[in-house]
Amino acid sequence: SKTYANGSAGVASYYAHALDLSTGAERAGFPVLIAGTAANDPTRAFDAERQMQRPGLLLMNDVVYAAFGAHCDAWPYYGWVIGISTTGRVQTLFATESGSGNGSGAGIWQAGGALVSDGDGQILFATGNDWSPHAGPVPGRTPPGALGESVVRLSVQPDGTLAAADFFSPAIRDQLNVEDADFGSGAPVALPASLGTAKHPNLLAQIGKEGILYLLDRDDLGGYQQGEG
């Protein structure tokens, strides 16, 4: 829930709630204030006033993962994936824009679609505009700090933090940024193995505002400008 920190105006706050289905009462340890800095960039702090929680949630190994984009594109904002333990604490925060020189953006919208998991400790999502150009081709297994206009795979680390393990961004990502044609306006869909091939059994479909449907290999998303065409 998003509310004012005090009264009916001023600074905003986000809280995670856990309710008893039979009574509607708040569970012990909740609500939890969502706050803190990104494990992948301690200089990035979660700003509830500028963030909006739209995508569906993911429950995995007793942690609920929530994704965020901007509230009305009010800068500066970032995409976030935040894990809240079912015991009532913020487990970790991951920002989709990290490192010096990377700007605002890379919100996670997905038309409300949920974060995707295709295995233990694995999370997939798509991002929108970020206006942080890549200098050149980037292999998928070495994701950059700027993860706008991308499908991203996060892996849960032994300490519970999240790390980018693979990504794909269309070769026309800069054009998408200029045209406000968010790649992540649609939600990623992990397809069953029966729809794959012997060489590419684990597929993912992604479509954004440009209206092109991308079919990706979840085991090797493809990076940025890694192949002809």
PDB file of C-alpha atoms in Angstrom:
ATOM      1  CA  SER A   1       0.000   0.000   0.000  1.00  0.00           C
ATOM      2  CA  LYS A   2       1.133   3.535  -0.766  1.00  0.00           C
ATOM      3  CA  THR A   3       0.266   6.248   1.717  1.00  0.00           C
ATOM      4  CA  TYR A   4       1.557   9.470   3.205  1.00  0.00           C
ATOM      5  CA  ALA A   5       4.188   9.022   5.879  1.00  0.00           C
ATOM      6  CA  ASN A   6       2.336  11.533   8.040  1.00  0.00           C
ATOM      7  CA  GLY A   7      -1.217  12.785   7.660  1.00  0.00           C
ATOM      8  CA  SER A   8      -2.619  13.564   4.222  1.00  0.00           C
ATOM      9  CA  ALA A   9       0.275  15.339   2.488  1.00  0.00           C
ATOM     10  CA  GLY A  10       4.043  15.342   2.170  1.00  0.00           C
ATOM     11  CA  VAL A  11       6.452  12.420   1.922  1.00  0.00           C
ATOM     12  CA  ALA A  12       5.058   9.075   0.722  1.00  0.00           C
ATOM     13  CA  SER A  13       5.649   5.604   2.149  1.00  0.00           C
ATOM     14  CA  TYR A  14       5.130   2.069   0.841  1.00  0.00           C
ATOM     15  CA  TYR A  15       4.142  -0.798   3.123  1.00  0.00           C
ATOM     16  CA  ALA A  16       3.897  -4.534   2.565  1.00  0.00           C
ATOM     17  CA  HIS A  17       0.918  -6.139   4.315  1.00  0.00           C
ATOM     18  CA  ALA A  18       0.131  -9.762   5.150  1.00  0.00           C
ATOM     19  CA  LEU A  19      -3.464 -10.591   5.996  1.00  0.00           C
ATOM     20  CA  ASP A  20      -5.112 -13.614   7.574  1.00  0.00           C
ATOM     21  CA  LEU A  21      -7.551 -14.889   4.928  1.00  0.00           C
ATOM     22  CA  SER A  22     -10.108 -16.071   7.483  1.00  0.00           C
ATOM     23  CA  THR A  23     -10.267 -12.882   9.574  1.00  0.00           C
ATOM     24  CA  GLY A  24      -8.689 -10.110   7.484  1.00  0.00           C
ATOM     25  CA  ALA A  25      -6.419  -9.291  10.423  1.00  0.00           C
ATOM     26  CA  GLU A  26      -2.806  -8.237   9.872  1.00  0.00           C
ATOM     27  CA  ARG A  27      -0.305 -11.041  10.371  1.00  0.00           C
ATOM     28  CA  ALA A  28       2.359 -10.770  13.067  1.00  0.00           C
ATOM     29  CA  GLY A  29       5.396  -8.803  11.885  1.00  0.00           C
ATOM     30  CA  PHE A  30       3.403  -6.728   9.402  1.00  0.00           C
ATOM     31  CA  PRO A  31       2.999  -4.179   7.913  1.00  0.00           C
ATOM     32  CA  VAL A  32       6.608  -3.769   6.763  1.00  0.00           C
ATOM     33  CA  LEU A  33       7.955  -0.385   5.633  1.00  0.00           C
ATOM     34  CA  ILE A  34       9.596  -0.779   2.207  1.00  0.00           C
ATOM     35  CA  ALA A  35      12.784   1.284   2.369  1.00  0.00           C
ATOM     36  CA  GLY A  36      16.530   1.034   1.905  1.00  0.00           C
ATOM     37  CA  THR A  37      19.251   1.074  -0.738  1.00  0.00           C
ATOM     38  CA  ALA A  38      19.974  -1.299  -3.607  1.00  0.00           C
ATOM     39  CA  ALA A  39      22.325  -4.188  -2.856  1.00  0.00           C
ATOM     40  CA  ASN A  40      23.749  -3.775  -6.377  1.00  0.00           C
ATOM     41  CA  ASP A  41      24.303  -0.015  -5.882  1.00  0.00           C
ATOM     42  CA  PRO A  42      24.238   1.441  -2.336  1.00  0.00           C
ATOM     43  CA  THR A  43      23.995   4.967  -3.809  1.00  0.00           C
ATOM     44  CA  ARG A  44      20.466   4.163  -5.091  1.00  0.00           C
ATOM     45  CA  ALA A  45      17.810   4.653  -2.415  1.00  0.00           C
ATOM     46  CA  PHE A  46      14.181   3.606  -2.798  1.00  0.00           C
ATOM     47  CA  ASP A  47      12.010   6.731  -3.083  1.00  0.00           C
ATOM     48  CA  ALA A  48       8.393   5.746  -2.412  1.00  0.00           C
ATOM     49  CA  GLU A  49       7.080   9.085  -3.659  1.00  0.00           C
ATOM     50  CA  ARG A  50       8.332   8.446  -7.204  1.00  0.00           C
ATOM     51  CA  GLN A  51       7.655   4.703  -7.444  1.00  0.00           C
ATOM     52  CA  MET A  52       4.517   2.749  -8.361  1.00  0.00           C
ATOM     53  CA  GLN A  53       3.971  -0.965  -7.696  1.00  0.00           C
ATOM     54  CA  ARG A  54       2.077  -2.340 -10.717  1.00  0.00           C
ATOM     55  CA  PRO A  55       3.280  -5.874 -11.637  1.00  0.00           C
ATOM     56  CA  GLY A  56       1.923  -9.020 -10.016  1.00  0.00           C
ATOM     57  CA  LEU A  57       3.852 -10.464  -7.084  1.00  0.00           C
ATOM     58  CA  LEU A  58       6.050 -13.566  -6.954  1.00  0.00           C
ATOM     59  CA  LEU A  59       6.248 -15.828  -3.886  1.00  0.00           C
ATOM     60  CA  MET A  60       9.393 -17.976  -3.844  1.00  0.00           C
ATOM     61  CA  ASN A  61      11.106 -19.693  -0.920  1.00  0.00           C
ATOM     62  CA  ASP A  62       9.225 -17.674   1.726  1.00  0.00           C
ATOM     63  CA  VAL A  63      10.040 -14.327   0.079  1.00  0.00           C
ATOM     64  CA  VAL A  64       7.490 -12.164  -1.753  1.00  0.00           C
ATOM     65  CA  TYR A  65       9.097 -10.251  -4.640  1.00  0.00           C
ATOM     66  CA  ALA A  66       7.483  -7.007  -5.819  1.00  0.00           C
ATOM     67  CA  ALA A  67       8.511  -4.917  -8.838  1.00  0.00           C
ATOM     68  CA  PHE A  68       8.192  -1.153  -9.267  1.00  0.00           C
ATOM     69  CA  GLY A  69       8.178   1.480 -12.004  1.00  0.00           C
ATOM     70  CA  ALA A  70       7.590   5.224 -11.875  1.00  0.00           C
ATOM     71  CA  HIS A  71       4.656   7.142 -10.469  1.00  0.00           C
ATOM     72  CA  CYS A  72       3.603   9.193 -13.541  1.00  0.00           C
ATOM     73  CA  ASP A  73       7.175   9.159 -14.930  1.00  0.00           C
ATOM     74  CA  ALA A  74       8.247  11.690 -12.285  1.00  0.00           C
ATOM     75  CA  TRP A  75      12.045  11.776 -12.428  1.00  0.00           C
ATOM     76  CA  PRO A  76      14.321  10.551 -10.986  1.00  0.00           C
ATOM     77  CA  TYR A  77      12.947   7.026 -10.748  1.00  0.00           C
ATOM     78  CA  TYR A  78      14.280   3.507 -11.279  1.00  0.00           C
ATOM     79  CA  GLY A  79      12.962   0.022 -11.709  1.00  0.00           C
ATOM     80  CA  TRP A  80      13.109  -2.022  -8.527  1.00  0.00           C
ATOM     81  CA  VAL A  81      12.702  -5.655  -7.499  1.00  0.00           C
ATOM     82  CA  ILE A  82      12.265  -5.863  -3.737  1.00  0.00           C
ATOM     83  CA  GLY A  83      12.011  -9.026  -1.658  1.00  0.00           C
ATOM     84  CA  ILE A  84       9.989  -9.071   1.575  1.00  0.00           C
ATOM     85  CA  SER A  85      10.307 -12.100   3.818  1.00  0.00           C
ATOM     86  CA  THR A  86       7.073 -13.769   4.950  1.00  0.00           C
ATOM     87  CA  THR A  87       8.425 -13.369   8.490  1.00  0.00           C
ATOM     88  CA  GLY A  88       8.174  -9.585   8.141  1.00  0.00           C
ATOM     89  CA  ARG A  89      11.369  -7.878   6.945  1.00  0.00           C
ATOM     90  CA  VAL A  90      12.831  -6.419   3.771  1.00  0.00           C
ATOM     91  CA  GLN A  91      15.137  -9.121   2.444  1.00  0.00           C
ATOM     92  CA  THR A  92      16.787  -7.258  -0.441  1.00  0.00           C
ATOM     93  CA  LEU A  93      16.453  -4.427  -2.965  1.00  0.00           C
ATOM     94  CA  PHE A  94      17.677  -4.510  -6.589  1.00  0.00           C
ATOM     95  CA  ALA A  95      17.768  -1.432  -8.856  1.00  0.00           C
ATOM     96  CA  THR A  96      17.585  -1.750 -12.650  1.00  0.00           C
ATOM     97  CA  GLU A  97      19.841   1.310 -13.080  1.00  0.00           C
ATOM     98  CA  SER A  98      23.122   1.028 -11.181  1.00  0.00           C
ATOM     99  CA  GLY A  99      26.605   2.481 -11.433  1.00  0.00           C
ATOM    100  CA  SER A 100      27.903   5.954 -12.154  1.00  0.00           C
ATOM    101  CA  GLY A 101      26.767   7.641 -15.355  1.00  0.00           C
ATOM    102  CA  ASN A 102      23.537   5.675 -15.661  1.00  0.00           C
ATOM    103  CA  GLY A 103      20.404   7.768 -15.592  1.00  0.00           C
ATOM    104  CA  SER A 104      16.801   7.427 -14.582  1.00  0.00           C
ATOM    105  CA  GLY A 105      14.279   4.917 -15.877  1.00  0.00           C
ATOM    106  CA  ALA A 106      14.079   1.185 -16.588  1.00  0.00           C
ATOM    107  CA  GLY A 107      10.775   0.909 -14.741  1.00  0.00           C
ATOM    108  CA  ILE A 108       9.056  -2.471 -14.503  1.00  0.00           C
ATOM    109  CA  TRP A 109       5.483  -2.134 -15.826  1.00  0.00           C
ATOM    110  CA  GLN A 110       4.527  -5.358 -17.647  1.00  0.00           C
ATOM    111  CA  ALA A 111       0.885  -4.234 -18.027  1.00  0.00           C
ATOM    112  CA  GLY A 112       0.418  -5.569 -14.518  1.00  0.00           C
ATOM    113  CA  GLY A 113       1.745  -9.024 -15.401  1.00  0.00           C
ATOM    114  CA  ALA A 114       3.666 -10.811 -12.672  1.00  0.00           C
ATOM    115  CA  LEU A 115       7.353 -11.435 -12.218  1.00  0.00           C
ATOM    116  CA  VAL A 116       8.220 -14.819 -13.790  1.00  0.00           C
ATOM    117  CA  SER A 117      10.150 -17.684 -12.210  1.00  0.00           C
ATOM    118  CA  ASP A 118      11.278 -20.736 -14.177  1.00  0.00           C
ATOM    119  CA  GLY A 119      13.270 -22.387 -11.405  1.00  0.00           C
ATOM    120  CA  ASP A 120      14.482 -22.151  -7.831  1.00  0.00           C
ATOM    121  CA  GLY A 121      16.042 -18.750  -7.174  1.00  0.00           C
ATOM    122  CA  GLN A 122      15.301 -17.453 -10.679  1.00  0.00           C
ATOM    123  CA  ILE A 123      13.346 -14.291 -11.592  1.00  0.00           C
ATOM    124  CA  LEU A 124      12.595 -12.874 -15.062  1.00  0.00           C
ATOM    125  CA  PHE A 125      11.085  -9.483 -15.893  1.00  0.00           C
ATOM    126  CA  ALA A 126      11.003  -6.791 -18.593  1.00  0.00           C
ATOM    127  CA  THR A 127      11.832  -3.075 -18.362  1.00  0.00           C
ATOM    128  CA  GLY A 128      10.853   0.147 -20.119  1.00  0.00           C
ATOM    129  CA  ASN A 129      12.688   3.303 -21.208  1.00  0.00           C
ATOM    130  CA  ASP A 130      15.915   4.338 -19.506  1.00  0.00           C
ATOM    131  CA  TRP A 131      17.851   6.729 -21.801  1.00  0.00           C
ATOM    132  CA  SER A 132      21.175   5.157 -20.820  1.00  0.00           C
ATOM    133  CA  PRO A 133      22.802   4.203 -24.156  1.00  0.00           C
ATOM    134  CA  HIS A 134      25.101   1.178 -24.389  1.00  0.00           C
ATOM    135  CA  ALA A 135      28.513   1.901 -25.893  1.00  0.00           C
ATOM    136  CA  GLY A 136      28.413  -1.182 -28.107  1.00  0.00           C
ATOM    137  CA  PRO A 137      27.582  -4.884 -28.210  1.00  0.00           C
ATOM    138  CA  VAL A 138      27.129  -6.438 -24.756  1.00  0.00           C
ATOM    139  CA  PRO A 139      27.103 -10.219 -24.144  1.00  0.00           C
ATOM    140  CA  GLY A 140      24.027 -11.482 -22.344  1.00  0.00           C
ATOM    141  CA  ARG A 141      25.917 -13.172 -19.514  1.00  0.00           C
ATOM    142  CA  THR A 142      27.656  -9.909 -18.542  1.00  0.00           C
ATOM    143  CA  PRO A 143      24.656  -7.607 -17.992  1.00  0.00           C
ATOM    144  CA  PRO A 144      25.359  -3.858 -17.796  1.00  0.00           C
ATOM    145  CA  GLY A 145      24.320  -1.642 -14.901  1.00  0.00           C
ATOM    146  CA  ALA A 146      21.737   0.067 -17.133  1.00  0.00           C
ATOM    147  CA  LEU A 147      19.016  -2.503 -17.797  1.00  0.00           C
ATOM    148  CA  GLY A 148      16.360  -0.444 -19.552  1.00  0.00           C
ATOM    149  CA  GLU A 149      14.508  -1.784 -22.632  1.00  0.00           C
ATOM    150  CA  SER A 150      15.446  -5.322 -21.613  1.00  0.00           C
ATOM    151  CA  VAL A 151      14.339  -8.735 -20.498  1.00  0.00           C
ATOM    152  CA  VAL A 152      16.423  -9.523 -17.418  1.00  0.00           C
ATOM    153  CA  ARG A 153      17.162 -12.686 -15.450  1.00  0.00           C
ATOM    154  CA  LEU A 154      17.970 -12.246 -11.753  1.00  0.00           C
ATOM    155  CA  SER A 155      19.454 -14.987  -9.600  1.00  0.00           C
ATOM    156  CA  VAL A 156      19.023 -15.136  -5.834  1.00  0.00           C
ATOM    157  CA  GLN A 157      22.462 -15.209  -4.205  1.00  0.00           C
ATOM    158  CA  PRO A 158      23.384 -17.291  -1.125  1.00  0.00           C
ATOM    159  CA  ASP A 159      22.984 -14.208   1.094  1.00  0.00           C
ATOM    160  CA  GLY A 160      19.493 -13.499  -0.302  1.00  0.00           C
ATOM    161  CA  THR A 161      20.489 -10.559  -2.510  1.00  0.00           C
ATOM    162  CA  LEU A 162      19.677 -10.435  -6.229  1.00  0.00           C
ATOM    163  CA  ALA A 163      22.156 -10.276  -9.106  1.00  0.00           C
ATOM    164  CA  ALA A 164      21.593  -9.894 -12.852  1.00  0.00           C
ATOM    165  CA  ALA A 165      22.723 -13.100 -14.576  1.00  0.00           C
ATOM    166  CA  ASP A 166      21.535 -12.635 -18.176  1.00  0.00           C
ATOM    167  CA  PHE A 167      19.673 -10.106 -20.333  1.00  0.00           C
ATOM    168  CA  PHE A 168      18.369  -9.267 -23.797  1.00  0.00           C
ATOM    169  CA  SER A 169      17.853  -5.812 -25.270  1.00  0.00           C
ATOM    170  CA  PRO A 170      16.679  -5.135 -28.864  1.00  0.00           C
ATOM    171  CA  ALA A 171      19.293  -3.669 -31.202  1.00  0.00           C
ATOM    172  CA  ILE A 172      16.931  -0.678 -31.648  1.00  0.00           C
ATOM    173  CA  ARG A 173      16.814   0.069 -27.906  1.00  0.00           C
ATOM    174  CA  ASP A 174      17.951   3.695 -28.411  1.00  0.00           C
ATOM    175  CA  GLN A 175      15.132   4.234 -30.905  1.00  0.00           C
ATOM    176  CA  LEU A 176      12.640   2.732 -28.451  1.00  0.00           C
ATOM    177  CA  ASN A 177      13.829   5.204 -25.801  1.00  0.00           C
ATOM    178  CA  VAL A 178      13.379   8.188 -28.099  1.00  0.00           C
ATOM    179  CA  GLU A 179       9.903   7.071 -29.165  1.00  0.00           C
ATOM    180  CA  ASP A 180       8.735   6.183 -25.634  1.00  0.00           C
ATOM    181  CA  ALA A 181       8.099   2.697 -27.022  1.00  0.00           C
ATOM    182  CA  ASP A 182       8.732   0.757 -23.810  1.00  0.00           C
ATOM    183  CA  PHE A 183       9.940  -2.787 -24.492  1.00  0.00           C
ATOM    184  CA  GLY A 184       8.586  -3.796 -21.081  1.00  0.00           C
ATOM    185  CA  SER A 185       5.058  -2.441 -21.536  1.00  0.00           C
ATOM    186  CA  GLY A 186       3.949  -6.050 -22.026  1.00  0.00           C
ATOM    187  CA  ALA A 187       4.579  -8.892 -19.587  1.00  0.00           C
ATOM    188  CA  PRO A 188       7.050 -11.700 -20.335  1.00  0.00           C
ATOM    189  CA  VAL A 189       5.509 -15.165 -20.747  1.00  0.00           C
ATOM    190  CA  ALA A 190       7.543 -18.299 -20.047  1.00  0.00           C
ATOM    191  CA  LEU A 191       6.353 -20.988 -22.466  1.00  0.00           C
ATOM    192  CA  PRO A 192       6.100 -24.706 -21.568  1.00  0.00           C
ATOM    193  CA  ALA A 193       8.804 -27.063 -22.813  1.00  0.00           C
ATOM    194  CA  SER A 194       6.310 -28.688 -25.188  1.00  0.00           C
ATOM    195  CA  LEU A 195       6.502 -25.517 -27.322  1.00  0.00           C
ATOM    196  CA  GLY A 196      10.296 -25.504 -27.487  1.00  0.00           C
ATOM    197  CA  THR A 197      12.766 -27.412 -29.651  1.00  0.00           C
ATOM    198  CA  ALA A 198      15.567 -29.822 -28.865  1.00  0.00           C
ATOM    199  CA  LYS A 199      18.081 -26.973 -29.234  1.00  0.00           C
ATOM    200  CA  HIS A 200      15.959 -24.349 -27.472  1.00  0.00           C
ATOM    201  CA  PRO A 201      13.560 -26.109 -25.063  1.00  0.00           C
ATOM    202  CA  ASN A 202      12.936 -23.174 -22.712  1.00  0.00           C
ATOM    203  CA  LEU A 203      11.359 -20.196 -24.475  1.00  0.00           C
ATOM    204  CA  LEU A 204      10.031 -16.807 -23.408  1.00  0.00           C
ATOM    205  CA  ALA A 205       7.784 -14.434 -25.358  1.00  0.00           C
ATOM    206  CA  GLN A 206       7.942 -10.663 -24.917  1.00  0.00           C
ATOM    207  CA  ILE A 207       6.086  -7.847 -26.671  1.00  0.00           C
ATOM    208  CA  GLY A 208       6.198  -4.077 -26.112  1.00  0.00           C
ATOM    209  CA  LYS A 209       4.716  -0.910 -27.576  1.00  0.00           C
ATOM    210  CA  GLU A 210       6.480  -1.333 -30.919  1.00  0.00           C
ATOM    211  CA  GLY A 211       4.239  -4.351 -31.615  1.00  0.00           C
ATOM    212  CA  ILE A 212       7.000  -6.848 -32.397  1.00  0.00           C
ATOM    213  CA  LEU A 213       6.834 -10.211 -30.633  1.00  0.00           C
ATOM    214  CA  TYR A 214      10.261 -11.460 -29.529  1.00  0.00           C
ATOM    215  CA  LEU A 215      10.866 -15.153 -28.884  1.00  0.00           C
ATOM    216  CA  LEU A 216      13.832 -15.647 -26.564  1.00  0.00           C
ATOM    217  CA  ASP A 217      15.782 -18.625 -25.249  1.00  0.00           C
ATOM    218  CA  ARG A 218      15.464 -18.429 -21.455  1.00  0.00           C
ATOM    219  CA  ASP A 219      18.767 -20.316 -21.069  1.00  0.00           C
ATOM    220  CA  ASP A 220      20.640 -17.772 -23.220  1.00  0.00           C
ATOM    221  CA  LEU A 221      18.648 -14.538 -23.558  1.00  0.00           C
ATOM    222  CA  GLY A 222      20.912 -13.005 -26.186  1.00  0.00           C
ATOM    223  CA  GLY A 223      22.471  -9.783 -24.865  1.00  0.00           C
ATOM    224  CA  TYR A 224      22.636  -6.645 -27.002  1.00  0.00           C
ATOM    225  CA  GLN A 225      23.680  -6.603 -30.669  1.00  0.00           C
ATOM    226  CA  GLN A 226      25.143 -10.106 -30.487  1.00  0.00           C
ATOM    227  CA  GLY A 227      24.008 -11.337 -33.874  1.00  0.00           C
ATOM    228  CA  GLU A 228      23.214 -10.222 -37.402  1.00  0.00           C
ATOM    229  CA  GLY A 229      19.713  -8.798 -37.670  1.00  0.00           C
TER     230      GLY A 229
END
